[in-house]
Amino acid sequence: MHETDNNWNFCLGDFNNDGNLDLYCIAKNCTGSNKTEVHILSGANNFQSFLLQIGTILHETNDNWAFGVSDYCGHGNKDIYCIAKRNTNSKSTEIHILNGENNFQSFTCLSSFAQLPSYVLVQRVLLLP
């Protein structure tokens, strides 16, 4: 993979359920699809090939967003947690969960947490199994 900058986030998760942690490379903006993109490198071959490269349903994002990977609904596929920390329409920290069952082309859930500061929400989300 080429050098990256602040437009990228990185998370680990087993995308293809082969027992190896794969690297989720999330391009937040300046993408060819004009969406937040996911590029997943295979842990089985030391991140030398891509398992998936796709634009998601989520619009381009920026530094107001954080990302994590976990199986939210228990379907066996890793979902991507997209956390809007500030400057949201709801004036709350929002979590948007991209559905791993259809390669992140739909949302599993949308919630806002008006009572929680951003740092508390991010810690809780990233610690989910």
N, CA, C and O atoms as a GROMACS GRO file, in nm:
protein
  516
    1MET      N    1   0.085  -0.118   0.000
    1MET     CA    2   0.000   0.000   0.000
    1MET      C    3   0.089   0.124   0.000
    1MET      O    4   0.197   0.124   0.060
    2HIS      N    5   0.045   0.226  -0.066
    2HIS     CA    6   0.121   0.351  -0.074
    2HIS      C    7   0.128   0.421   0.063
    2HIS      O    8   0.057   0.382   0.156
    3GLU      N    9   0.212   0.522   0.075
    3GLU     CA   10   0.215   0.602   0.197
    3GLU      C   11   0.079   0.667   0.218
    3GLU      O   12   0.008   0.697   0.123
    4THR      N   13   0.044   0.687   0.344
    4THR     CA   14  -0.085   0.746   0.377
    4THR      C   15  -0.066   0.873   0.458
    4THR      O   16   0.045   0.908   0.498
    5ASP      N   17  -0.177   0.942   0.483
    5ASP     CA   18  -0.174   1.065   0.562
    5ASP      C   19  -0.293   1.066   0.657
    5ASP      O   20  -0.350   0.960   0.685
    6ASN      N   21  -0.331   1.182   0.707
    6ASN     CA   22  -0.440   1.192   0.804
    6ASN      C   23  -0.577   1.162   0.745
    6ASN      O   24  -0.676   1.158   0.819
    7ASN      N   25  -0.586   1.140   0.614
    7ASN     CA   26  -0.713   1.102   0.552
    7ASN      C   27  -0.745   0.954   0.574
    7ASN      O   28  -0.851   0.907   0.532
    8TRP      N   29  -0.657   0.881   0.640
    8TRP     CA   30  -0.673   0.736   0.657
    8TRP      C   31  -0.683   0.700   0.804
    8TRP      O   32  -0.621   0.763   0.890
    9ASN      N   33  -0.763   0.597   0.834
    9ASN     CA   34  -0.770   0.532   0.964
    9ASN      C   35  -0.743   0.383   0.944
    9ASN      O   36  -0.766   0.330   0.836
   10PHE      N   37  -0.695   0.316   1.048
   10PHE     CA   38  -0.661   0.175   1.038
   10PHE      C   39  -0.717   0.098   1.157
   10PHE      O   40  -0.711   0.145   1.271
   11CYS      N   41  -0.773  -0.020   1.130
   11CYS     CA   42  -0.829  -0.108   1.232
   11CYS      C   43  -0.794  -0.253   1.195
   11CYS      O   44  -0.769  -0.283   1.079
   12LEU      N   45  -0.792  -0.340   1.294
   12LEU     CA   46  -0.770  -0.482   1.270
   12LEU      C   47  -0.898  -0.560   1.296
   12LEU      O   48  -0.973  -0.529   1.388
   13GLY      N   49  -0.922  -0.661   1.213
   13GLY     CA   50  -1.036  -0.751   1.230
   13GLY      C   51  -1.024  -0.864   1.130
   13GLY      O   52  -0.960  -0.849   1.026
   14ASP      N   53  -1.085  -0.977   1.161
   14ASP     CA   54  -1.079  -1.094   1.072
   14ASP      C   55  -1.193  -1.085   0.971
   14ASP      O   56  -1.303  -1.132   0.998
   15PHE      N   57  -1.167  -1.024   0.857
   15PHE     CA   58  -1.269  -1.000   0.755
   15PHE      C   59  -1.328  -1.128   0.697
   15PHE      O   60  -1.449  -1.140   0.683
   16ASN      N   61  -1.242  -1.225   0.663
   16ASN     CA   62  -1.287  -1.345   0.592
   16ASN      C   63  -1.296  -1.468   0.683
   16ASN      O   64  -1.309  -1.580   0.634
   17ASN      N   65  -1.288  -1.448   0.813
   17ASN     CA   66  -1.303  -1.556   0.913
   17ASN      C   67  -1.206  -1.672   0.891
   17ASN      O   68  -1.243  -1.788   0.906
   18ASP      N   69  -1.082  -1.639   0.854
   18ASP     CA   70  -0.981  -1.743   0.836
   18ASP      C   71  -0.890  -1.757   0.958
   18ASP      O   72  -0.795  -1.836   0.956
   19GLY      N   73  -0.918  -1.681   1.063
   19GLY     CA   74  -0.837  -1.688   1.184
   19GLY      C   75  -0.721  -1.590   1.187
   19GLY      O   76  -0.650  -1.582   1.287
   20ASN      N   77  -0.700  -1.514   1.079
   20ASN     CA   78  -0.594  -1.414   1.072
   20ASN      C   79  -0.654  -1.274   1.081
   20ASN      O   80  -0.758  -1.247   1.021
   21LEU      N   81  -0.588  -1.186   1.154
   21LEU     CA   82  -0.633  -1.047   1.159
   21LEU      C   83  -0.596  -0.979   1.029
   21LEU      O   84  -0.480  -0.982   0.986
   22ASP      N   85  -0.694  -0.917   0.967
   22ASP     CA   86  -0.674  -0.841   0.844
   22ASP      C   87  -0.671  -0.694   0.878
   22ASP      O   88  -0.723  -0.653   0.982
   23LEU      N   89  -0.610  -0.613   0.792
   23LEU     CA   90  -0.596  -0.470   0.817
   23LEU      C   91  -0.701  -0.393   0.737
   23LEU      O   92  -0.700  -0.393   0.614
   24TYR      N   93  -0.791  -0.326   0.809
   24TYR     CA   94  -0.892  -0.239   0.748
   24TYR      C   95  -0.830  -0.101   0.732
   24TYR      O   96  -0.798  -0.035   0.831
   25CYS      N   97  -0.812  -0.058   0.609
   25CYS     CA   98  -0.757   0.074   0.578
   25CYS      C   99  -0.875   0.159   0.531
   25CYS      O  100  -0.934   0.131   0.426
   26ILE      N  101  -0.909   0.260   0.606
   26ILE     CA  102  -1.029   0.339   0.579
   26ILE      C  103  -0.989   0.476   0.526
   26ILE      O  104  -0.929   0.557   0.597
   27ALA      N  105  -1.023   0.499   0.400
   27ALA     CA  106  -0.995   0.629   0.336
   27ALA      C  107  -1.115   0.719   0.363
   27ALA      O  108  -1.226   0.692   0.317
   28LYS      N  109  -1.091   0.826   0.439
   28LYS     CA  110  -1.200   0.913   0.481
   28LYS      C  111  -1.244   1.010   0.374
   28LYS      O  112  -1.364   1.036   0.359
   29ASN      N  113  -1.152   1.065   0.298
   29ASN     CA  114  -1.189   1.163   0.195
   29ASN      C  115  -1.084   1.164   0.084
   29ASN      O  116  -0.984   1.093   0.090
   30CYS      N  117  -1.110   1.246  -0.018
   30CYS     CA  118  -1.026   1.249  -0.138
   30CYS      C  119  -1.020   1.112  -0.204
   30CYS      O  120  -0.914   1.065  -0.245
   31THR      N  121  -1.137   1.047  -0.212
   31THR     CA  122  -1.147   0.913  -0.268
   31THR      C  123  -1.203   0.920  -0.410
   31THR      O  124  -1.267   1.018  -0.447
   32GLY      N  125  -1.179   0.818  -0.487
   32GLY     CA  126  -1.231   0.812  -0.622
   32GLY      C  127  -1.382   0.793  -0.628
   32GLY      O  128  -1.446   0.830  -0.726
   33SER      N  129  -1.439   0.735  -0.523
   33SER     CA  130  -1.583   0.708  -0.520
   33SER      C  131  -1.665   0.822  -0.459
   33SER      O  132  -1.788   0.818  -0.463
   34ASN      N  133  -1.596   0.922  -0.404
   34ASN     CA  134  -1.663   1.031  -0.330
   34ASN      C  135  -1.741   0.979  -0.210
   34ASN      O  136  -1.837   1.042  -0.166
   35LYS      N  137  -1.699   0.865  -0.156
   35LYS     CA  138  -1.755   0.803  -0.036
   35LYS      C  139  -1.638   0.765   0.055
   35LYS      O  140  -1.523   0.764   0.011
   36THR      N  141  -1.667   0.736   0.182
   36THR     CA  142  -1.565   0.675   0.266
   36THR      C  143  -1.538   0.536   0.211
   36THR      O  144  -1.632   0.458   0.188
   37GLU      N  145  -1.411   0.504   0.189
   37GLU     CA  146  -1.376   0.376   0.128
   37GLU      C  147  -1.309   0.283   0.228
   37GLU      O  148  -1.246   0.328   0.324
   38VAL      N  149  -1.323   0.152   0.203
   38VAL     CA  150  -1.259   0.049   0.284
   38VAL      C  151  -1.170  -0.035   0.193
   38VAL      O  152  -1.213  -0.086   0.090
   39HIS      N  153  -1.044  -0.047   0.233
   39HIS     CA  154  -0.945  -0.129   0.162
   39HIS      C  155  -0.893  -0.228   0.266
   39HIS      O  156  -0.829  -0.187   0.363
   40ILE      N  157  -0.918  -0.356   0.247
   40ILE     CA  158  -0.882  -0.456   0.348
   40ILE      C  159  -0.767  -0.541   0.298
   40ILE      O  160  -0.778  -0.610   0.196
   41LEU      N  161  -0.655  -0.535   0.371
   41LEU     CA  162  -0.536  -0.614   0.338
   41LEU      C  163  -0.539  -0.745   0.416
   41LEU      O  164  -0.573  -0.748   0.534
   42SER      N  165  -0.504  -0.855   0.349
   42SER     CA  166  -0.509  -0.989   0.405
   42SER      C  167  -0.396  -1.012   0.506
   42SER      O  168  -0.279  -0.992   0.475
   43GLY      N  169  -0.433  -1.055   0.625
   43GLY     CA  170  -0.334  -1.092   0.725
   43GLY      C  171  -0.271  -1.227   0.696
   43GLY      O  172  -0.164  -1.258   0.749
   44ALA      N  173  -0.335  -1.309   0.614
   44ALA     CA  174  -0.284  -1.443   0.583
   44ALA      C  175  -0.153  -1.437   0.505
   44ALA      O  176  -0.071  -1.529   0.515
   45ASN      N  177  -0.131  -1.331   0.427
   45ASN     CA  178  -0.006  -1.319   0.352
   45ASN      C  179   0.070  -1.192   0.392
   45ASN      O  180   0.136  -1.129   0.309
   46ASN      N  181   0.061  -1.158   0.519
   46ASN     CA  182   0.133  -1.043   0.573
   46ASN      C  183   0.100  -0.913   0.501
   46ASN      O  184   0.187  -0.830   0.476
   47PHE      N  185  -0.030  -0.896   0.468
   47PHE     CA  186  -0.083  -0.770   0.414
   47PHE      C  187  -0.025  -0.737   0.276
   47PHE      O  188   0.000  -0.621   0.244
   48GLN      N  189  -0.004  -0.841   0.195
   48GLN     CA  190   0.051  -0.821   0.061
   48GLN      C  191  -0.056  -0.814  -0.048
   48GLN      O  192  -0.025  -0.777  -0.161
   49SER      N  193  -0.181  -0.849  -0.015
   49SER     CA  194  -0.287  -0.842  -0.116
   49SER      C  195  -0.417  -0.794  -0.051
   49SER      O  196  -0.437  -0.807   0.070
   50PHE      N  197  -0.503  -0.739  -0.133
   50PHE     CA  198  -0.631  -0.687  -0.086
   50PHE      C  199  -0.739  -0.795  -0.092
   50PHE      O  200  -0.748  -0.870  -0.190
   51LEU      N  201  -0.820  -0.801   0.012
   51LEU     CA  202  -0.938  -0.887   0.013
   51LEU      C  203  -1.059  -0.812  -0.041
   51LEU      O  204  -1.150  -0.871  -0.100
   52LEU      N  205  -1.061  -0.680  -0.020
   52LEU     CA  206  -1.173  -0.597  -0.063
   52LEU      C  207  -1.126  -0.454  -0.077
   52LEU      O  208  -1.049  -0.405   0.007
   53GLN      N  209  -1.171  -0.386  -0.179
   53GLN     CA  210  -1.151  -0.242  -0.197
   53GLN      C  211  -1.283  -0.188  -0.249
   53GLN      O  212  -1.324  -0.219  -0.360
   54ILE      N  213  -1.351  -0.104  -0.167
   54ILE     CA  214  -1.486  -0.065  -0.204
   54ILE      C  215  -1.524   0.069  -0.141
   54ILE      O  216  -1.482   0.101  -0.030
   55GLY      N  217  -1.604   0.145  -0.212
   55GLY     CA  218  -1.667   0.263  -0.155
   55GLY      C  219  -1.787   0.218  -0.073
   55GLY      O  220  -1.860   0.128  -0.115
   56THR      N  221  -1.808   0.277   0.042
   56THR     CA  222  -1.919   0.240   0.130
   56THR      C  223  -2.039   0.330   0.103
   56THR      O  224  -2.034   0.419   0.018
   57ILE      N  225  -2.146   0.308   0.176
   57ILE     CA  226  -2.264   0.393   0.167
   57ILE      C  227  -2.241   0.528   0.238
   57ILE      O  228  -2.316   0.623   0.216
   58LEU      N  229  -2.139   0.536   0.322
   58LEU     CA  230  -2.112   0.657   0.400
   58LEU      C  231  -2.043   0.763   0.314
   58LEU      O  232  -1.948   0.733   0.241
   59HIS      N  233  -2.092   0.885   0.323
   59HIS     CA  234  -2.030   0.998   0.253
   59HIS      C  235  -1.884   1.014   0.295
   59HIS      O  236  -1.841   0.952   0.392
   60GLU      N  237  -1.809   1.095   0.224
   60GLU     CA  238  -1.672   1.123   0.266
   60GLU      C  239  -1.674   1.182   0.406
   60GLU      O  240  -1.763   1.259   0.441
   61THR      N  241  -1.575   1.147   0.486
   61THR     CA  242  -1.566   1.191   0.625
   61THR      C  243  -1.438   1.270   0.645
   61THR      O  244  -1.363   1.295   0.550
   62ASN      N  245  -1.412   1.308   0.771
   62ASN     CA  246  -1.293   1.389   0.802
   62ASN      C  247  -1.243   1.354   0.941
   62ASN      O  248  -1.277   1.249   0.995
   63ASP      N  249  -1.162   1.443   1.000
   63ASP     CA  250  -1.105   1.417   1.132
   63ASP      C  251  -1.208   1.418   1.244
   63ASP      O  252  -1.174   1.384   1.358
   64ASN      N  253  -1.332   1.457   1.217
   64ASN     CA  254  -1.439   1.450   1.317
   64ASN      C  255  -1.488   1.306   1.336
   64ASN      O  256  -1.573   1.281   1.421
   65TRP      N  257  -1.436   1.214   1.260
   65TRP     CA  258  -1.482   1.076   1.262
   65TRP      C  259  -1.373   0.981   1.312
   65TRP      O  260  -1.254   1.000   1.285
   66ALA      N  261  -1.416   0.878   1.387
   66ALA     CA  262  -1.329   0.768   1.431
   66ALA      C  263  -1.394   0.637   1.385
   66ALA      O  264  -1.514   0.633   1.360
   67PHE      N  265  -1.314   0.531   1.374
   67PHE     CA  266  -1.363   0.405   1.321
   67PHE      C  267  -1.316   0.288   1.405
   67PHE      O  268  -1.208   0.292   1.463
   68GLY      N  269  -1.396   0.184   1.411
   68GLY     CA  270  -1.363   0.059   1.478
   68GLY      C  271  -1.427  -0.057   1.405
   68GLY      O  272  -1.515  -0.036   1.321
   69VAL      N  273  -1.383  -0.179   1.435
   69VAL     CA  274  -1.434  -0.298   1.368
   69VAL      C  275  -1.477  -0.400   1.473
   69VAL      O  276  -1.402  -0.429   1.566
   70SER      N  277  -1.598  -0.453   1.457
   70SER     CA  278  -1.650  -0.558   1.543
   70SER      C  279  -1.777  -0.614   1.479
   70SER      O  280  -1.836  -0.549   1.394
   71ASP      N  281  -1.819  -0.732   1.519
   71ASP     CA  282  -1.943  -0.792   1.469
   71ASP      C  283  -2.058  -0.744   1.557
   71ASP      O  284  -2.081  -0.800   1.664
   72TYR      N  285  -2.129  -0.641   1.513
   72TYR     CA  286  -2.235  -0.579   1.592
   72TYR      C  287  -2.355  -0.672   1.612
   72TYR      O  288  -2.404  -0.686   1.724
   73CYS      N  289  -2.402  -0.736   1.505
   73CYS     CA  290  -2.526  -0.815   1.515
   73CYS      C  291  -2.504  -0.964   1.534
   73CYS      O  292  -2.602  -1.038   1.545
   74GLY      N  293  -2.383  -1.010   1.539
   74GLY     CA  294  -2.357  -1.152   1.561
   74GLY      C  295  -2.380  -1.238   1.438
   74GLY      O  296  -2.405  -1.358   1.451
   75HIS      N  297  -2.372  -1.179   1.319
   75HIS     CA  298  -2.392  -1.256   1.195
   75HIS      C  299  -2.265  -1.321   1.144
   75HIS      O  300  -2.268  -1.392   1.043
   76GLY      N  301  -2.153  -1.298   1.212
   76GLY     CA  302  -2.027  -1.360   1.172
   76GLY      C  303  -1.940  -1.274   1.083
   76GLY      O  304  -1.827  -1.311   1.054
   77ASN      N  305  -1.991  -1.160   1.040
   77ASN     CA  306  -1.914  -1.067   0.957
   77ASN      C  307  -1.882  -0.943   1.038
   77ASN      O  308  -1.965  -0.894   1.114
   78LYS      N  309  -1.762  -0.893   1.020
   78LYS     CA  310  -1.723  -0.771   1.092
   78LYS      C  311  -1.793  -0.650   1.031
   78LYS      O  312  -1.796  -0.632   0.910
   79ASP      N  313  -1.849  -0.569   1.119
   79ASP     CA  314  -1.912  -0.442   1.080
   79ASP      C  315  -1.813  -0.330   1.112
   79ASP      O  316  -1.720  -0.349   1.191
   80ILE      N  317  -1.834  -0.215   1.052
   80ILE     CA  318  -1.747  -0.100   1.080
   80ILE      C  319  -1.826   0.004   1.158
   80ILE      O  320  -1.932   0.050   1.113
   81TYR      N  321  -1.775   0.041   1.273
   81TYR     CA  322  -1.834   0.146   1.357
   81TYR      C  323  -1.777   0.279   1.311
   81TYR      O  324  -1.656   0.301   1.316
   82CYS      N  325  -1.864   0.368   1.266
   82CYS     CA  326  -1.824   0.500   1.219
   82CYS      C  327  -1.877   0.599   1.321
   82CYS      O  328  -1.999   0.615   1.333
   83ILE      N  329  -1.791   0.666   1.393
   83ILE     CA  330  -1.831   0.750   1.505
   83ILE      C  331  -1.808   0.896   1.469
   83ILE      O  332  -1.695   0.942   1.453
   84ALA      N  333  -1.919   0.968   1.456
   84ALA     CA  334  -1.914   1.112   1.431
   84ALA      C  335  -1.903   1.180   1.567
   84ALA      O  336  -1.998   1.182   1.645
   85LYS      N  337  -1.787   1.236   1.595
   85LYS     CA  338  -1.758   1.289   1.728
   85LYS      C  339  -1.811   1.430   1.751
   85LYS      O  340  -1.844   1.466   1.864
   86ARG      N  341  -1.820   1.509   1.646
   86ARG     CA  342  -1.865   1.649   1.662
   86ARG      C  343  -1.914   1.702   1.527
   86ARG      O  344  -1.896   1.640   1.423
   87ASN      N  345  -1.978   1.820   1.534
   87ASN     CA  346  -2.035   1.884   1.414
   87ASN      C  347  -2.138   1.795   1.345
   87ASN      O  348  -2.140   1.785   1.222
   88THR      N  349  -2.225   1.731   1.425
   88THR     CA  350  -2.330   1.645   1.372
   88THR      C  351  -2.462   1.721   1.364
   88THR      O  352  -2.480   1.821   1.434
   89ASN      N  353  -2.552   1.674   1.280
   89ASN     CA  354  -2.684   1.737   1.270
   89ASN      C  355  -2.763   1.726   1.400
   89ASN      O  356  -2.842   1.815   1.432
   90SER      N  357  -2.742   1.618   1.475
   90SER     CA  358  -2.815   1.596   1.600
   90SER      C  359  -2.753   1.672   1.718
   90SER      O  360  -2.811   1.676   1.826
   91LYS      N  361  -2.636   1.732   1.697
   91LYS     CA  362  -2.561   1.798   1.804
   91LYS      C  363  -2.520   1.699   1.913
   91LYS      O  364  -2.495   1.739   2.027
   92SER      N  365  -2.513   1.572   1.879
   92SER     CA  366  -2.472   1.465   1.970
   92SER      C  367  -2.365   1.382   1.901
   92SER      O  368  -2.350   1.389   1.779
   93THR      N  369  -2.290   1.305   1.977
   93THR     CA  370  -2.201   1.207   1.918
   93THR      C  371  -2.287   1.099   1.855
   93THR      O  372  -2.379   1.048   1.918
   94GLU      N  373  -2.258   1.064   1.732
   94GLU     CA  374  -2.339   0.966   1.660
   94GLU      C  375  -2.254   0.845   1.625
   94GLU      O  376  -2.134   0.856   1.601
   95ILE      N  377  -2.319   0.729   1.623
   95ILE     CA  378  -2.252   0.608   1.577
   95ILE      C  379  -2.331   0.552   1.459
   95ILE      O  380  -2.452   0.531   1.469
   96HIS      N  381  -2.263   0.529   1.349
   96HIS     CA  382  -2.321   0.473   1.228
   96HIS      C  383  -2.250   0.340   1.205
   96HIS      O  384  -2.127   0.336   1.195
   97ILE      N  385  -2.324   0.231   1.197
   97ILE     CA  386  -2.263   0.100   1.184
   97ILE      C  387  -2.285   0.048   1.042
   97ILE      O  388  -2.398   0.024   1.000
   98LEU      N  389  -2.174   0.032   0.970
   98LEU     CA  390  -2.180  -0.020   0.834
   98LEU      C  391  -2.188  -0.172   0.838
   98LEU      O  392  -2.107  -0.237   0.905
   99ASN      N  393  -2.284  -0.228   0.767
   99ASN     CA  394  -2.314  -0.370   0.770
   99ASN      C  395  -2.209  -0.451   0.691
   99ASN      O  396  -2.194  -0.433   0.570
  100GLY      N  397  -2.138  -0.538   0.761
  100GLY     CA  398  -2.037  -0.621   0.697
  100GLY      C  399  -2.095  -0.732   0.612
  100GLY      O  400  -2.024  -0.789   0.529
  101GLU      N  401  -2.224  -0.764   0.632
  101GLU     CA  402  -2.287  -0.871   0.554
  101GLU      C  403  -2.298  -0.837   0.406
  101GLU      O  404  -2.298  -0.926   0.321
  102ASN      N  405  -2.308  -0.708   0.373
  102ASN     CA  406  -2.319  -0.669   0.232
  102ASN      C  407  -2.206  -0.574   0.191
  102ASN      O  408  -2.225  -0.483   0.111
  103ASN      N  409  -2.088  -0.600   0.248
  103ASN     CA  410  -1.967  -0.521   0.215
  103ASN      C  411  -1.987  -0.372   0.236
  103ASN      O  412  -1.942  -0.289   0.156
  104PHE      N  413  -2.057  -0.338   0.346
  104PHE     CA  414  -2.067  -0.199   0.394
  104PHE      C  415  -2.150  -0.110   0.302
  104PHE      O  416  -2.123   0.009   0.288
  105GLN      N  417  -2.252  -0.170   0.238
  105GLN     CA  418  -2.339  -0.094   0.148
  105GLN      C  419  -2.469  -0.051   0.214
  105GLN      O  420  -2.554   0.010   0.149
  106SER      N  421  -2.486  -0.084   0.344
  106SER     CA  422  -2.604  -0.039   0.418
  106SER      C  423  -2.564  -0.015   0.564
  106SER      O  424  -2.459  -0.060   0.609
  107PHE      N  425  -2.650   0.058   0.634
  107PHE     CA  426  -2.629   0.082   0.777
  107PHE      C  427  -2.704  -0.022   0.857
  107PHE      O  428  -2.817  -0.058   0.824
  108THR      N  429  -2.640  -0.070   0.964
  108THR     CA  430  -2.705  -0.163   1.055
  108THR      C  431  -2.784  -0.087   1.160
  108THR      O  432  -2.892  -0.129   1.200
  109CYS      N  433  -2.730   0.028   1.204
  109CYS     CA  434  -2.792   0.101   1.314
  109CYS      C  435  -2.743   0.245   1.312
  109CYS      O  436  -2.632   0.272   1.266
  110LEU      N  437  -2.825   0.335   1.361
  110LEU     CA  438  -2.785   0.475   1.378
  110LEU      C  439  -2.834   0.519   1.515
  110LEU      O  440  -2.953   0.511   1.544
  111SER      N  441  -2.744   0.564   1.597
  111SER     CA  442  -2.782   0.608   1.731
  111SER      C  443  -2.711   0.738   1.763
  111SER      O  444  -2.603   0.765   1.710
  112SER      N  445  -2.770   0.818   1.848
  112SER     CA  446  -2.700   0.934   1.900
  112SER      C  447  -2.702   0.926   2.052
  112SER      O  448  -2.799   0.879   2.112
  113PHE      N  449  -2.597   0.970   2.111
  113PHE     CA  450  -2.579   0.960   2.254
  113PHE      C  451  -2.556   1.099   2.310
  113PHE      O  452  -2.442   1.140   2.330
  114ALA      N  453  -2.663   1.171   2.335
  114ALA     CA  454  -2.654   1.311   2.377
  114ALA      C  455  -2.591   1.326   2.514
  114ALA      O  456  -2.533   1.430   2.544
  115GLN      N  457  -2.601   1.224   2.599
  115GLN     CA  458  -2.555   1.238   2.736
  115GLN      C  459  -2.408   1.200   2.755
  115GLN      O  460  -2.351   1.226   2.861
  116LEU      N  461  -2.346   1.141   2.654
  116LEU     CA  462  -2.209   1.095   2.670
  116LEU      C  463  -2.110   1.186   2.598
  116LEU      O  464  -2.131   1.219   2.481
  117PRO      N  465  -2.002   1.227   2.666
  117PRO     CA  466  -1.897   1.298   2.593
  117PRO      C  467  -1.833   1.203   2.492
  117PRO      O  468  -1.836   1.081   2.510
  118SER      N  469  -1.776   1.258   2.387
  118SER     CA  470  -1.721   1.177   2.278
  118SER      C  471  -1.620   1.074   2.326
  118SER      O  472  -1.622   0.960   2.280
  119TYR      N  473  -1.531   1.112   2.417
  119TYR     CA  474  -1.426   1.019   2.456
  119TYR      C  475  -1.482   0.898   2.527
  119TYR      O  476  -1.424   0.790   2.516
  120VAL      N  477  -1.592   0.911   2.600
  120VAL     CA  478  -1.652   0.796   2.668
  120VAL      C  479  -1.713   0.702   2.565
  120VAL      O  480  -1.696   0.580   2.574
  121LEU      N  481  -1.784   0.756   2.468
  121LEU     CA  482  -1.847   0.674   2.365
  121LEU      C  483  -1.742   0.596   2.287
  121LEU      O  484  -1.758   0.476   2.264
  122VAL      N  485  -1.637   0.662   2.246
  122VAL     CA  486  -1.534   0.594   2.166
  122VAL      C  487  -1.473   0.480   2.246
  122VAL      O  488  -1.451   0.373   2.191
  123GLN      N  489  -1.444   0.500   2.374
  123GLN     CA  490  -1.387   0.392   2.454
  123GLN      C  491  -1.484   0.276   2.463
  123GLN      O  492  -1.442   0.160   2.453
  124ARG      N  493  -1.612   0.302   2.483
  124ARG     CA  494  -1.710   0.195   2.495
  124ARG      C  495  -1.725   0.120   2.364
  124ARG      O  496  -1.731  -0.004   2.365
  125VAL      N  497  -1.730   0.188   2.254
  125VAL     CA  498  -1.750   0.122   2.125
  125VAL      C  499  -1.630   0.036   2.089
  125VAL      O  500  -1.647  -0.078   2.047
  126LEU      N  501  -1.510   0.088   2.105
  126LEU     CA  502  -1.392   0.014   2.062
  126LEU      C  503  -1.362  -0.106   2.150
  126LEU      O  504  -1.283  -0.192   2.110
  127LEU      N  505  -1.424  -0.115   2.268
  127LEU     CA  506  -1.401  -0.229   2.354
  127LEU      C  507  -1.504  -0.339   2.336
  127LEU      O  508  -1.495  -0.442   2.404
  128LEU      N  509  -1.602  -0.321   2.247
  128LEU     CA  510  -1.701  -0.425   2.222
  128LEU      C  511  -1.634  -0.547   2.160
  128LEU      O  512  -1.541  -0.533   2.080
  129PRO      N  513  -1.682  -0.668   2.196
  129PRO     CA  514  -1.621  -0.789   2.138
  129PRO      C  515  -1.651  -0.800   1.989
  129PRO      O  516  -1.608  -0.896   1.925
   0.00000   0.00000   0.00000
